[in-house]
Amino acid sequence: MPEMRKCQNCHAQFTIAAEDFDFYKKIDVPPPTFCPSCRYQRRLMTRNERNMYKRECSLCKKSVVSMYSSDKQFPAYCSECWWGDGWDAMQYGAAFDPKRPFFEQFKELLNTVPRPNLRATNTKNSDYCNYAADVKGSYLCFGSIEIENCLYGSPYEAKYCVDTYLARESEYCYQCIDCEKLSNCAFCQDCSASINLLYCFDCKNCQDCIGSVGLRNKQYHIFNKPFTKEEYIKERERITAGGDQAFDEVKKQFEELKNKIPHRFSTTLQCVNVTGDHIVQSKNAKECFDVKRAEDTAYCVRMIDAKDTHDTNYCEYLELCYDYLGFWKMARSKFSNTCGDCSDLTYCDFCSTSSNCFGCVGLRNKKYCILNVQYEKGEYEKLVKEIRQQMEA
């Protein structure tokens, strides 16, 4: 049965649905004490995606660009040092002290273990991209995967895109927002499967359109009016040759048309039983935003290929995760931040290719660790149980 609760943070009433209780039981966590909005704000506080600082690598001392300013308590390593063999996160481990609260000890670990200056995986000629993976020849792109020769924004699976935000599977696009499968388009929003659009909104499967709104399967339209191919090309050439003045006039008429034509209540493509906005190829997604191929998910933002996941942001290829923030290829992980290629993590930070870890920071290729200390499987499971009992007391 659904229950009304009072948020311990903002004191607003919120509902925990029956299916939410089923999910919490499945992953063995207590129901949340914060409302969805406060849980989302708490996750955002953890991630600095776009502010960068000049500082020294704390190991090799070379100058780097970092998401952490030099006044932070913990060290920050450049990419070469972070992924190199010159340090070991296990050296910072400390055995759990049952006389002290777990989170007090976890905070001490967070403040001593080095962190990477930027979070980037498999990047080439893309030194100023953060929270990115499989990136080539790109600059100032954030939260992106599989991009090439892109500048300024958050493209996904894209090439030659400039000043875009969540332009997925697109190429040669400029100033496009929340678009999917576009080519050679500029100043577009909520458009998909289209080519050669200029100043368009909510156009699907269209080609060669200017200043148009809400079109479906159309070609050679200007301000939603049909033109012959010859008329369209002539008018397009006049606009492109007219410089800023002609573009400003197109923009003005486009905005006027945009305010007249009804908009859909939300942008969903090929979805079943979803609530939220900008949801693509998803099923049973509740209060989700900017997600693609999500199934049985709730309260998630900017996520691709997820199943049985709640309260997660900025992640790809995951399942059975809860209150997780930031990277890809995760399974059965909770209350963790920016780990990758991991499973069965709880309260972990910046761990990679690891599993069955509790309260760990910066580990690679490890199993059965607590506060960066290695245990046998049986010892690990027993101590985790004791720590959880202490938390619940």
Coordinates of C-alpha atoms in Angstrom, one line a residue:
M1 CA 0.0 0.0 0.0
P2 CA 1.2 3.5 -0.7
E3 CA 2.1 5.7 2.3
M4 CA 2.4 9.4 3.0
R5 CA 5.6 10.5 4.6
K6 CA 7.0 13.8 5.8
C7 CA 10.4 14.8 4.3
Q8 CA 13.0 15.2 7.0
N9 CA 14.6 17.9 5.0
C10 CA 12.0 20.2 3.5
H11 CA 9.1 18.9 5.7
A12 CA 6.8 18.5 2.7
Q13 CA 4.5 15.5 2.4
F14 CA 5.4 12.9 -0.2
T15 CA 4.1 9.5 -1.2
I16 CA 5.9 6.3 -1.3
A17 CA 4.1 4.1 -3.8
A18 CA 3.5 0.4 -3.3
E19 CA 5.8 -0.5 -6.2
D20 CA 8.5 1.7 -4.6
F21 CA 8.3 -0.4 -1.4
D22 CA 8.6 -3.5 -3.5
F23 CA 11.8 -2.1 -5.0
Y24 CA 13.3 -1.2 -1.6
K25 CA 12.6 -4.7 -0.4
K26 CA 14.2 -6.2 -3.4
I27 CA 17.5 -4.3 -2.9
D28 CA 17.3 -4.5 0.9
V29 CA 17.3 -0.8 1.8
P30 CA 14.9 1.1 4.1
P31 CA 12.4 3.5 2.6
P32 CA 13.7 7.0 2.0
T33 CA 13.2 9.8 4.6
F34 CA 13.7 12.6 2.0
C35 CA 11.2 13.4 -0.7
P36 CA 12.2 12.8 -4.4
S37 CA 13.1 16.5 -4.9
C38 CA 15.4 16.6 -1.9
R39 CA 17.0 13.3 -2.8
Y40 CA 17.7 14.8 -6.2
Q41 CA 19.2 18.0 -4.8
R42 CA 21.4 15.9 -2.5
R43 CA 22.8 14.0 -5.5
L44 CA 23.5 17.2 -7.4
M45 CA 25.5 18.5 -4.5
T46 CA 28.0 15.7 -5.0
R47 CA 28.9 16.3 -8.6
N48 CA 30.9 19.2 -10.0
E49 CA 30.6 18.6 -13.7
R50 CA 31.4 22.0 -15.3
N51 CA 33.5 24.2 -13.0
M52 CA 37.2 23.7 -13.6
Y53 CA 40.3 25.0 -11.8
K54 CA 44.1 25.1 -12.5
R55 CA 46.0 23.3 -9.9
E56 CA 49.0 20.9 -9.5
C57 CA 48.7 17.2 -9.6
S58 CA 49.3 16.1 -6.0
L59 CA 51.7 13.3 -7.1
C60 CA 53.7 14.4 -10.2
K61 CA 53.3 18.2 -9.5
K62 CA 52.5 19.1 -13.2
S63 CA 49.9 21.7 -13.9
V64 CA 46.4 20.3 -14.7
V65 CA 42.8 21.3 -15.2
S66 CA 40.7 19.8 -12.4
M67 CA 37.2 19.8 -11.1
Y68 CA 38.6 20.2 -7.7
S69 CA 40.2 23.5 -6.5
S70 CA 43.5 23.5 -4.8
D71 CA 42.0 24.2 -1.3
K72 CA 40.3 20.8 -1.1
Q73 CA 41.4 18.6 1.7
F74 CA 42.0 15.5 -0.4
P75 CA 44.7 15.2 -3.1
A76 CA 43.8 15.2 -6.8
Y77 CA 45.9 13.3 -9.4
C78 CA 46.2 13.9 -13.1
S79 CA 44.9 11.1 -15.3
E80 CA 48.3 9.5 -15.8
C81 CA 49.0 9.3 -12.1
W82 CA 45.5 8.3 -11.2
W83 CA 45.4 5.3 -13.5
G84 CA 49.1 4.6 -13.0
D85 CA 50.9 2.2 -10.6
G86 CA 52.6 4.9 -8.5
W87 CA 50.0 4.7 -5.7
D88 CA 47.6 2.3 -4.0
A89 CA 44.3 3.3 -2.5
M90 CA 44.6 0.4 -0.1
Q91 CA 47.4 2.2 1.8
Y92 CA 44.7 4.6 3.1
G93 CA 42.6 1.9 4.6
A94 CA 41.7 1.8 8.3
A95 CA 39.9 -1.1 10.1
F96 CA 36.4 -0.3 11.1
D97 CA 36.1 0.9 14.7
P98 CA 32.8 -0.3 16.2
K99 CA 33.0 2.4 18.9
R100 CA 32.7 5.2 16.3
P101 CA 29.9 5.9 13.8
F102 CA 30.6 4.5 10.4
F103 CA 30.0 7.7 8.5
E104 CA 32.5 9.6 10.6
Q105 CA 35.2 7.0 9.6
F106 CA 34.0 7.1 5.9
K107 CA 34.3 10.8 5.8
E108 CA 37.9 10.6 7.1
L109 CA 38.6 8.2 4.2
L110 CA 37.0 10.5 1.7
N111 CA 39.2 13.3 2.8
T112 CA 42.5 11.4 2.5
V113 CA 42.2 9.2 -0.7
P114 CA 43.3 10.9 -3.9
R115 CA 40.7 11.6 -6.6
P116 CA 41.1 12.1 -10.4
N117 CA 41.4 15.7 -11.6
L118 CA 38.7 14.9 -14.1
R119 CA 36.5 11.8 -14.6
A120 CA 37.2 10.7 -18.2
T121 CA 37.6 7.2 -19.7
N122 CA 39.1 6.4 -23.1
T123 CA 39.5 9.9 -24.3
K124 CA 41.9 11.3 -27.0
N125 CA 42.7 14.9 -27.5
S126 CA 39.9 15.9 -25.2
D127 CA 41.7 17.2 -22.1
Y128 CA 38.9 19.6 -21.1
C129 CA 36.0 17.1 -21.1
N130 CA 34.7 15.9 -17.7
Y131 CA 32.5 12.9 -16.8
A132 CA 33.0 11.6 -20.3
A133 CA 33.9 8.3 -22.0
D134 CA 34.9 7.2 -25.5
V135 CA 35.6 10.7 -26.5
K136 CA 37.8 11.9 -29.4
G137 CA 38.9 15.4 -30.5
S138 CA 36.3 17.2 -28.3
Y139 CA 36.5 20.3 -26.0
L140 CA 34.4 21.4 -23.1
C141 CA 31.9 18.6 -23.3
F142 CA 30.4 17.2 -20.1
G143 CA 28.5 14.0 -19.2
S144 CA 29.0 12.7 -22.8
I145 CA 29.7 9.2 -24.2
E146 CA 30.8 8.1 -27.7
I147 CA 31.4 11.6 -29.2
E148 CA 33.9 12.8 -31.8
N149 CA 34.9 16.4 -32.7
C150 CA 32.3 18.0 -30.5
L151 CA 32.5 21.4 -28.7
Y152 CA 30.7 23.0 -25.8
G153 CA 27.8 21.0 -24.3
S154 CA 26.5 17.5 -23.6
P155 CA 26.2 15.5 -26.8
Y156 CA 25.7 11.8 -26.7
E157 CA 26.8 9.3 -29.5
A158 CA 27.4 12.3 -31.7
K159 CA 29.9 13.8 -34.2
Y160 CA 30.7 17.4 -35.2
C161 CA 28.1 19.0 -32.8
V162 CA 28.7 22.4 -31.3
D163 CA 26.8 24.1 -28.5
T164 CA 24.3 21.3 -27.9
Y165 CA 22.6 19.9 -24.9
L166 CA 21.5 16.2 -25.0
A167 CA 21.7 15.9 -28.8
R168 CA 21.8 12.1 -29.2
E169 CA 22.9 10.2 -32.2
S170 CA 23.4 13.4 -34.2
E171 CA 25.9 15.0 -36.5
Y172 CA 26.8 18.4 -37.8
C173 CA 24.4 20.2 -35.4
Y174 CA 24.6 23.6 -33.8
Q175 CA 22.7 24.9 -30.8
C176 CA 20.3 22.0 -30.7
I177 CA 18.6 20.9 -27.4
D178 CA 16.9 17.6 -26.5
C179 CA 17.1 16.2 -30.0
E180 CA 17.6 12.7 -31.4
K181 CA 19.0 11.5 -34.7
L182 CA 19.5 14.8 -36.4
S183 CA 21.9 15.7 -39.2
N184 CA 22.9 19.2 -40.4
C185 CA 20.5 21.1 -38.1
A186 CA 20.8 24.3 -36.3
F187 CA 18.7 26.1 -33.5
C188 CA 16.4 23.1 -33.0
Q189 CA 14.7 21.8 -29.9
D190 CA 12.8 18.5 -29.3
C191 CA 13.3 17.4 -32.9
S192 CA 14.1 13.9 -34.0
A193 CA 14.9 11.8 -37.1
S194 CA 15.3 14.8 -39.3
I195 CA 17.8 16.5 -41.7
N196 CA 18.5 20.1 -42.7
L197 CA 16.3 21.9 -40.1
L198 CA 16.8 25.5 -39.1
Y199 CA 14.9 27.0 -36.2
C200 CA 12.5 24.2 -35.7
F201 CA 10.6 22.9 -32.6
D202 CA 9.1 19.4 -32.1
C203 CA 9.5 18.3 -35.7
K204 CA 9.8 14.6 -36.3
N205 CA 10.9 12.8 -39.4
C206 CA 11.2 16.0 -41.4
Q207 CA 13.6 17.3 -44.0
D208 CA 14.5 20.8 -45.2
C209 CA 12.3 22.9 -43.0
I210 CA 12.8 26.4 -41.6
G211 CA 11.1 28.1 -38.7
S212 CA 8.5 25.3 -38.3
V213 CA 6.7 23.8 -35.2
G214 CA 5.1 20.5 -34.6
L215 CA 5.5 19.0 -38.1
R216 CA 5.5 15.3 -38.8
N217 CA 6.8 13.7 -42.0
K218 CA 7.2 17.0 -43.9
Q219 CA 9.6 18.5 -46.4
Y220 CA 10.2 21.9 -47.8
H221 CA 8.2 23.8 -45.2
I222 CA 8.9 27.4 -44.0
F223 CA 6.9 28.6 -40.9
N224 CA 4.7 25.5 -41.4
K225 CA 3.8 26.4 -44.9
P226 CA 4.6 24.1 -47.8
F227 CA 6.9 25.3 -50.6
T228 CA 8.1 23.7 -53.8
K229 CA 11.7 22.5 -53.8
E230 CA 12.8 25.3 -56.0
E231 CA 10.9 27.9 -53.9
Y232 CA 12.4 26.5 -50.7
I233 CA 16.0 26.5 -52.0
K234 CA 15.6 30.1 -53.2
E235 CA 14.3 31.3 -49.8
R236 CA 16.9 29.3 -47.9
E237 CA 19.7 30.9 -49.9
R238 CA 18.2 34.3 -49.3
I239 CA 18.1 33.7 -45.5
T240 CA 21.7 32.2 -45.3
A241 CA 23.0 35.0 -47.4
G242 CA 21.3 37.7 -45.3
G243 CA 23.5 37.2 -42.3
D244 CA 22.5 38.1 -38.7
Q245 CA 19.7 40.3 -39.8
A246 CA 18.0 37.6 -41.8
F247 CA 18.5 35.0 -39.1
D248 CA 17.1 37.4 -36.5
E249 CA 13.9 37.8 -38.6
V250 CA 13.5 34.0 -38.9
K251 CA 14.0 33.6 -35.2
K252 CA 11.4 36.3 -34.5
Q253 CA 8.7 34.7 -36.7
F254 CA 9.6 31.3 -35.4
E255 CA 9.1 32.3 -31.8
E256 CA 5.7 33.9 -32.7
L257 CA 4.6 30.6 -34.4
K258 CA 6.0 28.6 -31.5
N259 CA 3.7 30.5 -29.1
K260 CA 0.6 29.8 -31.2
I261 CA 0.8 26.1 -31.9
P262 CA -0.1 23.7 -29.1
H263 CA 2.7 21.7 -27.5
R264 CA 2.6 18.2 -26.3
F265 CA 2.5 17.9 -22.5
S266 CA 5.8 16.0 -22.6
T267 CA 8.3 14.6 -25.1
T268 CA 8.2 10.8 -25.2
L269 CA 9.2 8.6 -28.1
Q270 CA 8.3 4.9 -28.3
C271 CA 7.4 4.6 -24.6
V272 CA 4.9 2.7 -22.5
N273 CA 3.6 3.8 -19.1
V274 CA 6.0 6.6 -18.4
T275 CA 5.9 10.0 -16.6
G276 CA 8.3 12.8 -16.8
D277 CA 9.9 14.4 -19.9
H278 CA 12.3 13.6 -22.7
I279 CA 12.0 9.8 -22.4
V280 CA 12.9 7.6 -25.3
Q281 CA 12.2 3.9 -25.9
S282 CA 11.3 3.2 -22.2
K283 CA 8.8 1.3 -20.2
N284 CA 7.5 1.8 -16.7
A285 CA 9.6 4.8 -16.0
K286 CA 8.2 7.1 -13.3
E287 CA 9.2 10.7 -12.8
C288 CA 12.2 10.3 -15.1
F289 CA 13.9 13.0 -17.3
D290 CA 16.3 12.8 -20.2
V291 CA 16.4 8.9 -20.1
K292 CA 16.7 6.4 -22.9
R293 CA 15.9 2.7 -22.9
A294 CA 14.9 2.7 -19.2
E295 CA 12.7 0.0 -17.8
D296 CA 11.1 -0.2 -14.3
T297 CA 12.8 2.9 -13.1
A298 CA 11.8 5.9 -11.0
Y299 CA 13.2 9.4 -10.1
C300 CA 16.1 9.2 -12.6
V301 CA 17.8 11.9 -14.7
R302 CA 20.1 11.6 -17.7
M303 CA 20.4 7.9 -18.0
I304 CA 20.7 5.3 -20.8
D305 CA 20.1 1.5 -20.7
A306 CA 18.8 1.1 -17.2
K307 CA 16.6 -1.5 -15.5
D308 CA 15.2 -1.7 -12.0
T309 CA 16.9 1.5 -10.9
H310 CA 15.7 4.4 -8.7
D311 CA 17.1 7.8 -7.8
T312 CA 20.1 7.7 -10.2
N313 CA 21.7 10.4 -12.3
Y314 CA 24.2 10.5 -15.1
C315 CA 24.7 6.8 -15.8
E316 CA 24.7 4.3 -18.6
Y317 CA 24.2 0.5 -18.6
L318 CA 23.0 -0.4 -15.1
E319 CA 20.5 -2.4 -13.2
L320 CA 19.3 -2.7 -9.6
C321 CA 21.0 0.5 -8.5
Y322 CA 19.7 3.0 -6.0
D323 CA 20.7 6.5 -5.0
Y324 CA 23.6 6.3 -7.4
L325 CA 25.4 9.2 -9.1
G326 CA 27.5 9.2 -12.1
F327 CA 29.2 6.6 -14.3
W328 CA 28.6 3.5 -16.4
K329 CA 28.3 -0.3 -16.3
M330 CA 27.0 -0.7 -12.7
A331 CA 24.9 -3.4 -11.0
R332 CA 23.4 -3.7 -7.6
S333 CA 25.1 -0.6 -6.2
K334 CA 23.7 1.8 -3.6
F335 CA 24.5 5.2 -2.1
S336 CA 27.6 5.5 -4.3
N337 CA 29.3 8.1 -6.5
T338 CA 31.1 7.9 -9.9
C339 CA 32.2 4.3 -9.9
G340 CA 32.4 2.3 -13.1
D341 CA 32.4 -1.3 -14.2
C342 CA 31.4 -2.4 -10.7
S343 CA 28.8 -4.4 -8.9
D344 CA 27.5 -4.8 -5.3
L345 CA 28.9 -1.5 -3.9
T346 CA 27.5 0.4 -1.0
Y347 CA 28.8 3.9 0.1
C348 CA 31.6 3.9 -2.4
D349 CA 33.3 6.7 -4.3
F350 CA 35.4 6.7 -7.5
C351 CA 36.0 2.9 -7.5
S352 CA 36.6 0.9 -10.7
T353 CA 36.2 -2.7 -11.8
S354 CA 35.4 -3.7 -8.2
S355 CA 32.7 -5.6 -6.4
N356 CA 31.4 -6.3 -2.9
C357 CA 32.9 -3.2 -1.3
F358 CA 31.4 -1.1 1.5
G359 CA 32.5 2.4 2.3
C360 CA 35.5 2.4 -0.1
V361 CA 37.2 5.1 -2.1
G362 CA 39.4 5.0 -5.2
L363 CA 39.7 1.2 -5.4
R364 CA 40.5 -0.7 -8.6
N365 CA 40.1 -4.4 -9.2
K366 CA 39.2 -5.2 -5.5
K367 CA 36.6 -7.4 -3.8
Y368 CA 35.4 -7.7 -0.2
C369 CA 36.8 -4.4 1.1
I370 CA 35.5 -2.2 3.9
L371 CA 37.0 1.3 4.4
N372 CA 39.7 0.2 1.9
V373 CA 40.7 -2.8 4.0
Q374 CA 40.7 -6.3 2.4
Y375 CA 38.7 -9.2 4.0
E376 CA 37.8 -12.7 3.3
K377 CA 34.3 -13.2 2.0
G378 CA 32.9 -14.5 5.3
E379 CA 34.6 -11.8 7.3
Y380 CA 33.3 -9.1 4.9
E381 CA 29.7 -10.3 5.1
K382 CA 29.8 -10.5 8.9
L383 CA 31.3 -7.1 9.4
V384 CA 28.9 -5.4 6.9
K385 CA 26.1 -6.9 8.9
E386 CA 27.5 -5.5 12.1
I387 CA 27.9 -2.0 10.5
R388 CA 24.4 -2.0 9.3
Q389 CA 23.1 -3.0 12.7
Q390 CA 25.1 -0.1 14.2
M391 CA 23.5 2.3 11.6
E392 CA 20.0 1.1 12.4
A393 CA 20.4 1.2 16.2

